[in-house]
Amino acid sequence: QQQVKQSPQSLIVQKGGISIINCAYENTAFDYFPWYQQFPGKGPALLIAIRPDVSEKKEGRFTISFNKSAKQFSLHIMDSQPGDSATYFCAASKEGSQGNLIFGKGTKLSVKP
Amino acid sequence: GAVVSQHPSRVICKSGTSVKIECRSLDFQATTMFWYRQFPKQSLMLMATSNEGSKATYEQGVEKDKFLINHASLTLSTLTVTSAHPEDSSFYICSAWTTLGTDTQYFGPGTRLTVL
């Protein structure tokens, strides 16, 4: 059973456009939802994260929208740039799990110049 | 802050040999470290959770006698792939969990293992 479902699998966006990646989760005990960015041959890097007590968090061009009732959260990348081309993973964890993250399957984003 | 290093970044070895990969948290102490394996174009697969001073907890299907994990200090965990075979070739990534600040995992840069 896949606890965190991520879509789309791949995404092509024009430079300057908005990239949107969605994730849905099953376990209502999850209380921490990070997004990671991974470039080829590199480890994932924490991009932005949110907890269920807020519905939105913004850091620069990156925004997480969180819908607790729908058990969904999404990453929005505004003014997408070719340098944003990478694979993005959403994840979830619950208190007491010592940070054990459940990852989505990833979205490969390509931003065309 | 929250930097995790891995060494080596790439290793090529012959079938049957053992390979050790080091994971260090450089600027924080990590009571828990995680080891992942990632196949091309796939998500991260958790192999084991390592707590300082205790035995690692392995995920179902991961051979603990093949993938030896040692977490000897709060800043160092090692993964040894014993008697490596070509099917063990993969990208191995460690992460360290900290409750300081963001309470999240910080990942190392990964180690590309190729077994000939």
Short mmCIF file of C-alpha atoms in Angstrom, two decimals:
data_model
loop_
_atom_site.label_atom_id
_atom_site.label_comp_id
_atom_site.label_asym_id
_atom_site.label_seq_id
_atom_site.Cartn_x
_atom_site.Cartn_y
_atom_site.Cartn_z
CA GLN A 1 0.00 0.00 0.00
CA GLN A 2 1.46 3.27 -1.10
CA GLN A 3 1.05 5.70 1.76
CA VAL A 4 2.08 8.80 -0.18
CA LYS A 5 0.93 9.14 -3.77
CA GLN A 6 2.64 11.70 -5.95
CA SER A 7 1.63 13.06 -9.33
CA PRO A 8 2.45 13.69 -12.07
CA GLN A 9 5.34 11.35 -12.74
CA SER A 10 6.86 13.88 -15.10
CA LEU A 11 6.19 17.51 -15.89
CA ILE A 12 7.35 19.86 -18.61
CA VAL A 13 6.94 23.59 -18.03
CA GLN A 14 8.03 26.63 -19.99
CA LYS A 15 10.44 29.07 -18.38
CA GLY A 16 8.49 31.55 -16.33
CA GLY A 17 5.54 29.23 -15.87
CA ILE A 18 4.15 27.66 -12.72
CA SER A 19 5.06 24.07 -11.86
CA ILE A 20 2.57 22.21 -9.69
CA ILE A 21 3.21 18.82 -8.12
CA ASN A 22 0.62 17.09 -6.01
CA CYS A 23 0.75 14.55 -3.21
CA ALA A 24 -1.92 12.70 -1.30
CA TYR A 25 -1.51 10.72 1.88
CA GLU A 26 -3.50 8.09 3.73
CA ASN A 27 -2.27 8.14 7.30
CA THR A 28 -3.90 10.90 9.35
CA ALA A 29 -1.13 10.51 11.93
CA PHE A 30 1.33 12.17 9.57
CA ASP A 31 2.26 15.58 10.91
CA TYR A 32 5.25 16.69 8.86
CA PHE A 33 5.37 17.10 5.11
CA PRO A 34 8.67 18.04 3.45
CA TRP A 35 9.57 18.41 -0.18
CA TYR A 36 12.98 17.39 -1.45
CA GLN A 37 14.75 18.38 -4.66
CA GLN A 38 17.21 15.97 -6.24
CA PHE A 39 19.58 16.61 -9.12
CA PRO A 40 21.04 13.65 -11.05
CA GLY A 41 23.82 11.93 -9.16
CA LYS A 42 23.19 13.95 -6.00
CA GLY A 43 21.42 13.35 -2.73
CA PRO A 44 18.02 14.92 -2.07
CA ALA A 45 18.06 18.41 -0.60
CA LEU A 46 15.33 19.74 1.66
CA LEU A 47 13.40 22.41 -0.21
CA ILE A 48 10.50 23.38 2.01
CA ALA A 49 8.32 21.70 4.62
CA ILE A 50 4.97 22.23 6.30
CA ARG A 51 3.04 21.03 9.32
CA PRO A 52 -0.76 20.61 9.43
CA ASP A 53 -1.37 23.68 11.57
CA VAL A 54 -0.98 25.95 8.53
CA SER A 55 -2.56 25.76 5.09
CA GLU A 56 0.23 27.41 3.15
CA LYS A 57 3.92 28.11 3.44
CA LYS A 58 5.97 30.19 1.07
CA GLU A 59 9.71 30.45 0.69
CA GLY A 60 10.83 32.52 -2.25
CA ARG A 61 9.42 30.99 -5.44
CA PHE A 62 8.37 27.80 -3.67
CA THR A 63 4.99 27.40 -1.96
CA ILE A 64 3.41 24.44 -0.23
CA SER A 65 -0.37 24.31 -0.11
CA PHE A 66 -1.84 21.96 2.46
CA ASN A 67 -5.41 20.63 2.62
CA LYS A 68 -5.85 18.65 5.79
CA SER A 69 -9.44 17.56 5.15
CA ALA A 70 -8.56 16.25 1.70
CA LYS A 71 -5.26 14.81 2.93
CA GLN A 72 -3.43 16.49 0.10
CA PHE A 73 -0.52 18.84 -0.26
CA SER A 74 1.14 20.38 -3.25
CA LEU A 75 4.29 22.18 -4.29
CA HIS A 76 4.04 25.25 -6.48
CA ILE A 77 7.12 26.63 -8.17
CA MET A 78 6.49 30.14 -9.44
CA ASP A 79 8.46 31.65 -12.32
CA SER A 80 10.01 28.26 -13.06
CA GLN A 81 13.58 28.36 -14.32
CA PRO A 82 15.69 25.83 -16.25
CA GLY A 83 17.80 25.46 -13.11
CA ASP A 84 14.72 24.08 -11.35
CA SER A 85 14.85 21.04 -13.62
CA ALA A 86 15.23 18.15 -11.18
CA THR A 87 13.30 15.37 -9.54
CA TYR A 88 11.05 16.41 -6.69
CA PHE A 89 9.93 14.10 -3.91
CA CYS A 90 7.20 14.74 -1.41
CA ALA A 91 7.36 12.92 1.89
CA ALA A 92 5.52 12.53 5.16
CA SER A 93 6.37 11.49 8.67
CA LYS A 94 4.65 11.23 12.01
CA GLU A 95 5.64 12.25 15.51
CA GLY A 96 7.55 9.59 17.32
CA SER A 97 8.90 7.96 14.19
CA GLN A 98 12.36 9.48 14.66
CA GLY A 99 12.05 11.27 11.38
CA ASN A 100 11.24 8.17 9.37
CA LEU A 101 10.01 9.60 6.07
CA ILE A 102 7.57 7.97 3.68
CA PHE A 103 8.42 9.18 0.19
CA GLY A 104 6.34 9.67 -2.90
CA LYS A 105 7.63 8.18 -6.14
CA GLY A 106 8.96 11.47 -7.42
CA THR A 107 8.23 13.91 -10.22
CA LYS A 108 10.77 14.71 -12.88
CA LEU A 109 10.44 18.38 -13.75
CA SER A 110 11.85 19.79 -16.95
CA VAL A 111 11.74 23.54 -17.45
CA LYS A 112 12.21 24.50 -21.08
CA PRO A 113 13.97 27.78 -21.90
CA GLY B 1 24.28 24.18 8.79
CA ALA B 2 22.96 20.59 8.71
CA VAL B 3 25.57 19.22 6.34
CA VAL B 4 25.92 15.50 5.79
CA SER B 5 28.89 14.06 3.95
CA GLN B 6 29.42 10.67 2.40
CA HIS B 7 32.60 8.97 1.39
CA PRO B 8 33.44 7.76 -1.13
CA SER B 9 31.27 9.42 -3.74
CA ARG B 10 32.01 6.68 -6.25
CA VAL B 11 33.45 3.22 -5.86
CA ILE B 12 34.09 0.42 -8.31
CA CYS B 13 34.91 -2.98 -6.93
CA LYS B 14 35.21 -6.57 -8.02
CA SER B 15 32.55 -9.12 -7.29
CA GLY B 16 33.10 -10.80 -3.94
CA THR B 17 34.83 -7.90 -2.24
CA SER B 18 33.45 -5.73 0.55
CA VAL B 19 32.90 -2.01 0.37
CA LYS B 20 32.51 0.43 3.25
CA ILE B 21 30.63 3.70 2.89
CA GLU B 22 30.91 6.41 5.54
CA CYS B 23 28.22 8.91 6.44
CA ARG B 24 29.03 11.87 8.66
CA SER B 25 26.97 14.70 10.05
CA LEU B 26 29.42 17.58 9.96
CA ASP B 27 27.84 20.27 12.08
CA PHE B 28 25.27 18.52 14.22
CA GLN B 29 24.80 15.37 16.21
CA ALA B 30 22.47 12.77 14.81
CA THR B 31 21.07 10.12 17.08
CA THR B 32 19.40 8.54 14.08
CA MET B 33 20.78 7.96 10.62
CA PHE B 34 19.07 6.30 7.70
CA TRP B 35 20.43 4.36 4.77
CA TYR B 36 18.66 4.35 1.43
CA ARG B 37 19.15 2.70 -1.89
CA GLN B 38 18.01 4.33 -5.09
CA PHE B 39 17.71 2.73 -8.50
CA PRO B 40 17.72 4.88 -11.65
CA LYS B 41 14.62 7.01 -12.03
CA GLN B 42 13.08 5.60 -8.89
CA SER B 43 12.31 6.83 -5.42
CA LEU B 44 14.41 6.22 -2.36
CA MET B 45 14.10 2.82 -0.79
CA LEU B 46 14.78 2.77 2.93
CA MET B 47 17.18 0.00 3.82
CA ALA B 48 17.72 0.51 7.53
CA THR B 49 17.48 2.89 10.43
CA SER B 50 20.57 3.30 12.54
CA ASN B 51 20.63 4.57 16.10
CA GLU B 52 23.85 5.52 17.82
CA GLY B 53 25.13 2.75 20.05
CA SER B 54 22.52 0.18 19.12
CA LYS B 55 21.84 -2.32 16.38
CA ALA B 56 20.32 -1.07 13.17
CA THR B 57 16.73 -1.81 12.30
CA TYR B 58 16.46 -3.26 8.81
CA GLU B 59 13.51 -2.99 6.48
CA GLN B 60 11.79 -6.12 5.30
CA GLY B 61 13.73 -7.81 2.53
CA VAL B 62 17.08 -6.20 3.34
CA GLU B 63 19.74 -8.73 4.30
CA LYS B 64 21.34 -7.56 7.52
CA ASP B 65 24.30 -9.89 7.08
CA LYS B 66 25.01 -8.44 3.68
CA PHE B 67 24.53 -4.79 4.52
CA LEU B 68 26.34 -4.22 7.79
CA ILE B 69 25.58 -0.96 9.52
CA ASN B 70 27.55 0.54 12.36
CA HIS B 71 26.61 3.75 14.13
CA ALA B 72 29.54 4.18 16.46
CA SER B 73 29.14 7.85 17.27
CA LEU B 74 26.62 10.67 17.03
CA THR B 75 28.28 11.91 13.85
CA LEU B 76 29.29 8.74 12.01
CA SER B 77 27.49 5.77 10.55
CA THR B 78 28.96 3.24 8.15
CA LEU B 79 27.40 0.85 5.67
CA THR B 80 29.47 -2.13 4.58
CA VAL B 81 28.32 -4.09 1.57
CA THR B 82 29.81 -7.52 2.11
CA SER B 83 30.66 -9.91 -0.69
CA ALA B 84 29.32 -7.49 -3.22
CA HIS B 85 27.77 -8.73 -6.45
CA PRO B 86 26.74 -6.88 -9.62
CA GLU B 87 23.13 -6.73 -8.45
CA ASP B 88 24.30 -4.64 -5.49
CA SER B 89 25.34 -1.89 -7.89
CA SER B 90 23.25 1.11 -7.01
CA PHE B 91 23.21 4.62 -5.58
CA TYR B 92 23.40 4.52 -1.79
CA ILE B 93 22.34 7.57 0.17
CA CYS B 94 22.50 8.22 3.88
CA SER B 95 20.62 10.79 5.88
CA ALA B 96 20.82 12.12 9.39
CA TRP B 97 17.87 13.16 11.47
CA THR B 98 18.00 16.10 13.79
CA THR B 99 15.38 17.58 16.05
CA LEU B 100 17.18 20.92 15.99
CA GLY B 101 15.37 23.57 14.02
CA THR B 102 13.36 21.86 11.34
CA ASP B 103 13.21 18.34 12.81
CA THR B 104 13.93 16.63 9.55
CA GLN B 105 16.31 14.43 7.64
CA TYR B 106 19.31 15.88 5.88
CA PHE B 107 20.76 13.79 3.11
CA GLY B 108 24.29 13.06 2.08
CA PRO B 109 25.40 13.43 -1.55
CA GLY B 110 25.21 9.70 -2.19
CA THR B 111 27.67 6.98 -3.17
CA ARG B 112 27.59 5.33 -6.57
CA LEU B 113 28.60 1.69 -6.18
CA THR B 114 29.50 -0.33 -9.25
CA VAL B 115 30.32 -3.99 -8.80
CA LEU B 116 32.08 -5.60 -11.74
#
